[in-house]
Amino acid sequence: MAGLDEERILGHEVVCRLPQEKGYFALNNEISCGQCTYCQEQLTSHCLNLQELGVNQDGGYAQKIRAPRKSLHPFELDNPALGVLIEPLSCAVRGAGRILAATNLLSVSRPKTLIIGGGLSGVLISYLLTHSPNFDGEIYLYDITKASLPWVDRLGIQRVEVPEPDRAHLIVECSGSPDGLATALRLVRKAGIVCIYGVPKQGISLPVSPHELFMREITVISSFAGATDQTMEAAIAYIKRDEKFFEQLLGRMIPLEKLPTELTAWSPQPGTRTVVEMNA
């Protein structure tokens, strides 16, 4: 992949097959050392010696990859292609857990919640919040696209064209865009919470001063850490229980040779993952 510090084969949301074994496996692409202080605290995504297949080691677009057996999670689904959603849903399980923990700081039990970004991250966070017995908030979605997002109706979420300031107690920024983050910090109520879930670009500063954060008493949290054994298994269980919902999140199915065109000339269908069939 051009643009990186060194050449790298990408691909970290991967469905694997093993030689001479039946079935499918979801890859946890984060390989931790198990020895550093973060690993000892079960924060394996923050491992000081972390190796990430598809990030700093060759990933799923290679003809073959090597990974520890414990990084492969077997699953049985009617459509094995749904396995590409296991890793991102696993990350969302972690994110939703941090969001739910933070809501204890709010002064209301049914927080008005705004999700910014209707891509896959926004879908998965919305799904987990609506299916959590520990969350009873009203969820709204804001996305700059005018395209239809069928999953919004399936989850009973209201879509807003122009979000109003000083209404949302909790805002989850899922777009990763500078404008999305600025919007979240501008709109959130005093004593509210902003979760940075979409991956922001390096070099971007928070568009709000420490003084304003202090005076408005805004809590800013983030969720970077990705997959663990526990979150991977939780993700598999969610998909297995509701395959019909997750089916709609699978976008175009393309062969590997069409990937460069897909990356440079086409945008994914909103809220979906394009699936690359390696053997097509």
Tab-separated table of C-alpha atoms in Angstrom:
chain	number	residue	atom	x	y	z
A	1	MET	CA	0.000	0.000	0.000
A	2	ALA	CA	1.545	3.310	-1.091
A	3	GLY	CA	1.675	6.209	1.348
A	4	LEU	CA	2.839	4.157	4.314
A	5	ASP	CA	6.309	4.290	5.851
A	6	GLU	CA	7.001	0.911	4.255
A	7	GLU	CA	5.212	-1.348	1.811
A	8	ARG	CA	2.428	-3.274	3.478
A	9	ILE	CA	-0.355	-5.644	2.402
A	10	LEU	CA	-3.567	-4.435	4.032
A	11	GLY	CA	-6.650	-6.280	5.263
A	12	HIS	CA	-7.645	-6.625	8.913
A	13	GLU	CA	-11.367	-7.521	8.778
A	14	VAL	CA	-10.780	-11.054	7.628
A	15	VAL	CA	-12.572	-14.387	7.328
A	16	CYS	CA	-9.973	-17.179	7.427
A	17	ARG	CA	-9.830	-20.820	6.369
A	18	LEU	CA	-7.249	-23.223	7.747
A	19	PRO	CA	-5.496	-25.947	5.760
A	20	GLN	CA	-7.088	-29.353	6.300
A	21	GLU	CA	-9.733	-27.952	8.641
A	22	LYS	CA	-13.392	-27.277	8.041
A	23	GLY	CA	-15.208	-24.111	8.967
A	24	TYR	CA	-14.525	-20.404	9.088
A	25	PHE	CA	-12.579	-18.253	11.506
A	26	ALA	CA	-12.708	-14.544	12.326
A	27	LEU	CA	-9.280	-12.993	12.734
A	28	ASN	CA	-8.357	-10.878	15.724
A	29	ASN	CA	-5.607	-9.003	13.925
A	30	GLU	CA	-4.107	-7.570	17.127
A	31	ILE	CA	-1.264	-9.764	18.355
A	32	SER	CA	-0.125	-8.696	21.811
A	33	CYS	CA	2.991	-9.764	23.701
A	34	GLY	CA	1.231	-10.847	26.901
A	35	GLN	CA	4.112	-9.550	29.014
A	36	CYS	CA	3.989	-5.736	29.184
A	37	THR	CA	2.145	-3.759	31.848
A	38	TYR	CA	-0.823	-3.131	29.567
A	39	CYS	CA	-1.202	-6.809	28.726
A	40	GLN	CA	-1.038	-7.603	32.441
A	41	GLU	CA	-3.985	-5.217	32.915
A	42	GLN	CA	-5.900	-6.947	30.076
A	43	LEU	CA	-5.508	-3.846	27.886
A	44	THR	CA	-4.055	-5.882	25.054
A	45	SER	CA	-4.918	-3.308	22.373
A	46	HIS	CA	-2.498	-0.946	24.121
A	47	CYS	CA	0.299	-3.535	24.194
A	48	LEU	CA	3.701	-1.877	24.019
A	49	ASN	CA	4.806	-4.495	21.469
A	50	LEU	CA	1.548	-4.757	19.524
A	51	GLN	CA	1.660	-6.318	16.059
A	52	GLU	CA	-1.385	-5.645	13.876
A	53	LEU	CA	-1.968	-7.762	10.791
A	54	GLY	CA	-3.002	-5.457	7.978
A	55	VAL	CA	-1.515	-2.427	9.750
A	56	ASN	CA	2.140	-2.926	10.656
A	57	GLN	CA	2.300	-6.531	9.421
A	58	ASP	CA	0.924	-7.984	6.172
A	59	GLY	CA	-2.796	-8.668	6.367
A	60	GLY	CA	-5.724	-10.395	4.761
A	61	TYR	CA	-5.154	-9.385	1.150
A	62	ALA	CA	-2.053	-11.580	1.106
A	63	GLN	CA	-2.399	-15.049	-0.391
A	64	LYS	CA	-1.553	-16.543	2.992
A	65	ILE	CA	-1.088	-15.072	6.455
A	66	ARG	CA	0.344	-16.402	9.702
A	67	ALA	CA	-1.389	-15.766	13.003
A	68	PRO	CA	-1.453	-17.384	16.443
A	69	ARG	CA	-4.173	-19.999	16.732
A	70	LYS	CA	-5.684	-18.101	19.681
A	71	SER	CA	-6.249	-15.135	17.322
A	72	LEU	CA	-8.655	-17.199	15.196
A	73	HIS	CA	-12.245	-17.375	16.432
A	74	PRO	CA	-14.437	-20.091	14.886
A	75	PHE	CA	-17.969	-19.139	13.914
A	76	GLU	CA	-20.980	-20.756	12.263
A	77	LEU	CA	-23.240	-18.423	10.298
A	78	ASP	CA	-25.600	-19.088	7.401
A	79	ASN	CA	-23.624	-16.560	5.358
A	80	PRO	CA	-19.890	-16.812	6.101
A	81	ALA	CA	-19.322	-13.374	4.522
A	82	LEU	CA	-20.874	-11.911	7.671
A	83	GLY	CA	-17.599	-12.825	9.328
A	84	VAL	CA	-16.046	-9.607	7.969
A	85	LEU	CA	-18.277	-7.722	10.426
A	86	ILE	CA	-17.031	-9.578	13.499
A	87	GLU	CA	-13.863	-7.525	14.032
A	88	PRO	CA	-15.502	-4.073	13.620
A	89	LEU	CA	-18.437	-5.156	15.785
A	90	SER	CA	-15.953	-6.391	18.369
A	91	CYS	CA	-14.414	-2.912	18.472
A	92	ALA	CA	-17.897	-1.415	18.812
A	93	VAL	CA	-18.619	-3.704	21.777
A	94	ARG	CA	-15.649	-2.125	23.501
A	95	GLY	CA	-16.812	1.367	22.520
A	96	ALA	CA	-20.382	0.815	23.689
A	97	GLY	CA	-19.077	-0.454	27.018
A	98	ARG	CA	-17.108	2.737	27.567
A	99	ILE	CA	-20.097	4.859	26.557
A	100	LEU	CA	-22.409	3.034	28.960
A	101	ALA	CA	-19.919	3.419	31.793
A	102	ALA	CA	-19.661	7.152	31.120
A	103	THR	CA	-23.434	7.677	31.183
A	104	ASN	CA	-23.292	7.268	34.956
A	105	LEU	CA	-21.954	10.836	34.975
A	106	LEU	CA	-25.125	12.220	33.395
A	107	SER	CA	-27.924	13.829	35.369
A	108	VAL	CA	-30.665	12.014	33.414
A	109	SER	CA	-31.519	8.333	33.074
A	110	ARG	CA	-32.855	8.649	29.500
A	111	PRO	CA	-30.224	10.751	27.740
A	112	LYS	CA	-31.001	12.294	24.382
A	113	THR	CA	-28.275	10.754	22.259
A	114	LEU	CA	-26.971	11.920	18.900
A	115	ILE	CA	-24.934	9.652	16.637
A	116	ILE	CA	-22.883	11.606	14.093
A	117	GLY	CA	-22.049	9.512	11.039
A	118	GLY	CA	-24.171	6.834	9.391
A	119	GLY	CA	-21.304	4.666	8.201
A	120	LEU	CA	-20.570	1.234	9.600
A	121	SER	CA	-19.255	2.594	12.904
A	122	GLY	CA	-22.453	4.570	13.425
A	123	VAL	CA	-24.567	1.529	12.575
A	124	LEU	CA	-22.776	-0.757	15.010
A	125	ILE	CA	-22.726	1.686	17.931
A	126	SER	CA	-26.426	2.441	17.356
A	127	TYR	CA	-27.233	-1.274	17.244
A	128	LEU	CA	-25.434	-2.027	20.480
A	129	LEU	CA	-27.006	0.889	22.353
A	130	THR	CA	-30.525	0.015	21.179
A	131	HIS	CA	-29.986	-3.608	22.217
A	132	SER	CA	-28.425	-2.876	25.594
A	133	PRO	CA	-30.570	-3.511	28.698
A	134	ASN	CA	-28.511	-0.804	30.393
A	135	PHE	CA	-29.398	1.983	27.971
A	136	ASP	CA	-32.768	3.707	27.749
A	137	GLY	CA	-31.934	6.878	25.856
A	138	GLU	CA	-33.534	8.433	22.786
A	139	ILE	CA	-31.211	7.991	19.813
A	140	TYR	CA	-31.009	10.315	16.817
A	141	LEU	CA	-28.751	10.072	13.777
A	142	TYR	CA	-27.135	12.877	11.824
A	143	ASP	CA	-25.284	12.221	8.582
A	144	ILE	CA	-24.356	14.629	5.797
A	145	THR	CA	-25.412	12.168	3.089
A	146	LYS	CA	-28.954	12.328	1.774
A	147	ALA	CA	-28.839	8.667	0.789
A	148	SER	CA	-31.337	6.281	2.302
A	149	LEU	CA	-30.147	4.376	5.376
A	150	PRO	CA	-32.590	1.467	5.805
A	151	TRP	CA	-31.021	0.318	9.071
A	152	VAL	CA	-32.184	3.527	10.772
A	153	ASP	CA	-35.830	2.466	10.515
A	154	ARG	CA	-34.991	-1.096	11.529
A	155	LEU	CA	-33.560	0.207	14.804
A	156	GLY	CA	-36.334	2.727	15.404
A	157	ILE	CA	-33.920	5.655	15.276
A	158	GLN	CA	-34.996	9.121	14.162
A	159	ARG	CA	-32.851	10.799	11.531
A	160	VAL	CA	-32.351	14.557	11.814
A	161	GLU	CA	-31.370	16.849	8.945
A	162	VAL	CA	-30.180	19.743	11.093
A	163	PRO	CA	-29.276	18.845	14.687
A	164	GLU	CA	-30.068	21.525	17.239
A	165	PRO	CA	-27.590	22.732	19.863
A	166	ASP	CA	-28.081	22.204	23.578
A	167	ARG	CA	-30.344	19.160	23.183
A	168	ALA	CA	-28.122	16.066	23.277
A	169	HIS	CA	-26.775	14.860	26.613
A	170	LEU	CA	-24.593	12.314	24.814
A	171	ILE	CA	-23.020	12.600	21.376
A	172	VAL	CA	-21.059	9.787	19.747
A	173	GLU	CA	-18.879	11.022	16.880
A	174	CYS	CA	-18.565	8.123	14.439
A	175	SER	CA	-17.545	9.854	11.210
A	176	GLY	CA	-13.911	10.555	12.070
A	177	SER	CA	-14.153	13.916	10.289
A	178	PRO	CA	-12.941	17.239	11.719
A	179	ASP	CA	-16.363	18.758	11.029
A	180	GLY	CA	-18.077	15.893	12.828
A	181	LEU	CA	-15.972	16.390	15.941
A	182	ALA	CA	-16.466	20.160	15.869
A	183	THR	CA	-20.212	19.632	15.510
A	184	ALA	CA	-20.305	17.234	18.449
A	185	LEU	CA	-18.481	19.619	20.771
A	186	ARG	CA	-20.612	22.552	19.642
A	187	LEU	CA	-23.965	20.804	20.064
A	188	VAL	CA	-23.578	18.853	23.304
A	189	ARG	CA	-25.383	20.122	26.382
A	190	LYS	CA	-23.548	21.446	29.407
A	191	ALA	CA	-22.431	18.584	31.659
A	192	GLY	CA	-22.817	16.311	28.641
A	193	ILE	CA	-20.575	13.653	27.122
A	194	VAL	CA	-18.840	13.478	23.750
A	195	CYS	CA	-17.376	10.134	22.690
A	196	ILE	CA	-14.757	10.189	19.941
A	197	TYR	CA	-15.341	6.838	18.222
A	198	GLY	CA	-14.614	7.583	14.559
A	199	VAL	CA	-10.867	7.578	13.940
A	200	PRO	CA	-9.647	11.199	13.670
A	201	LYS	CA	-6.755	12.119	11.400
A	202	GLN	CA	-3.386	12.782	12.953
A	203	GLY	CA	-2.541	16.408	13.604
A	204	ILE	CA	-6.087	17.606	14.273
A	205	SER	CA	-6.557	19.596	17.476
A	206	LEU	CA	-9.719	19.692	19.535
A	207	PRO	CA	-11.762	22.639	18.210
A	208	VAL	CA	-12.553	23.814	21.734
A	209	SER	CA	-10.433	25.385	24.445
A	210	PRO	CA	-9.764	23.777	27.835
A	211	HIS	CA	-11.528	26.783	29.377
A	212	GLU	CA	-14.715	26.050	27.419
A	213	LEU	CA	-14.568	22.356	28.313
A	214	PHE	CA	-14.240	23.381	31.945
A	215	MET	CA	-16.992	25.996	31.943
A	216	ARG	CA	-19.452	23.763	30.081
A	217	GLU	CA	-18.301	20.736	32.095
A	218	ILE	CA	-18.049	18.549	29.017
A	219	THR	CA	-16.722	15.028	29.435
A	220	VAL	CA	-14.738	13.819	26.412
A	221	ILE	CA	-14.044	10.101	26.121
A	222	SER	CA	-12.670	7.974	23.316
A	223	SER	CA	-12.550	4.332	22.345
A	224	PHE	CA	-9.462	3.231	20.469
A	225	ALA	CA	-8.899	-0.246	21.835
A	226	GLY	CA	-10.020	-2.975	19.495
A	227	ALA	CA	-10.614	-6.678	19.740
A	228	THR	CA	-10.130	-9.041	22.661
A	229	ASP	CA	-11.199	-12.646	23.087
A	230	GLN	CA	-14.240	-11.445	25.027
A	231	THR	CA	-15.360	-8.782	22.555
A	232	MET	CA	-14.801	-11.078	19.556
A	233	GLU	CA	-16.994	-13.766	21.100
A	234	ALA	CA	-19.632	-11.163	21.997
A	235	ALA	CA	-19.629	-9.912	18.403
A	236	ILE	CA	-20.097	-13.431	17.039
A	237	ALA	CA	-23.050	-13.946	19.390
A	238	TYR	CA	-24.725	-10.688	18.316
A	239	ILE	CA	-24.462	-11.551	14.623
A	240	LYS	CA	-25.626	-15.130	15.123
A	241	ARG	CA	-28.759	-13.900	16.932
A	242	ASP	CA	-29.652	-11.343	14.257
A	243	GLU	CA	-28.174	-12.394	10.926
A	244	LYS	CA	-30.999	-10.745	8.988
A	245	PHE	CA	-30.107	-7.305	10.331
A	246	PHE	CA	-26.392	-7.679	9.698
A	247	GLU	CA	-26.963	-9.012	6.164
A	248	GLN	CA	-28.022	-5.519	5.095
A	249	LEU	CA	-24.609	-4.202	6.147
A	250	LEU	CA	-22.833	-6.253	3.480
A	251	GLY	CA	-22.278	-4.064	0.430
A	252	ARG	CA	-20.778	-4.919	-2.911
A	253	MET	CA	-19.027	-8.255	-3.375
A	254	ILE	CA	-15.928	-7.806	-5.549
A	255	PRO	CA	-12.947	-9.920	-6.622
A	256	LEU	CA	-9.491	-8.913	-5.399
A	257	GLU	CA	-8.396	-7.508	-8.771
A	258	LYS	CA	-11.118	-4.859	-8.560
A	259	LEU	CA	-9.992	-3.609	-5.149
A	260	PRO	CA	-7.789	-0.742	-6.479
A	261	THR	CA	-10.743	0.633	-8.439
A	262	GLU	CA	-13.007	0.237	-5.423
A	263	LEU	CA	-10.580	2.168	-3.225
A	264	THR	CA	-9.966	5.011	-5.665
A	265	ALA	CA	-13.138	5.412	-7.733
A	266	TRP	CA	-16.088	4.136	-5.703
A	267	SER	CA	-17.485	4.932	-2.305
A	268	PRO	CA	-19.036	2.088	-0.312
A	269	GLN	CA	-22.791	2.040	-0.024
A	270	PRO	CA	-23.536	4.098	3.117
A	271	GLY	CA	-23.429	2.009	6.263
A	272	THR	CA	-22.030	-1.093	4.567
A	273	ARG	CA	-18.775	-2.978	4.107
A	274	THR	CA	-17.570	-3.937	0.652
A	275	VAL	CA	-16.572	-7.611	0.715
A	276	VAL	CA	-13.521	-8.784	-1.237
A	277	GLU	CA	-13.803	-12.408	-2.356
A	278	MET	CA	-10.235	-13.699	-2.505
A	279	ASN	CA	-11.122	-16.810	-4.521
A	280	ALA	CA	-13.514	-15.160	-6.984
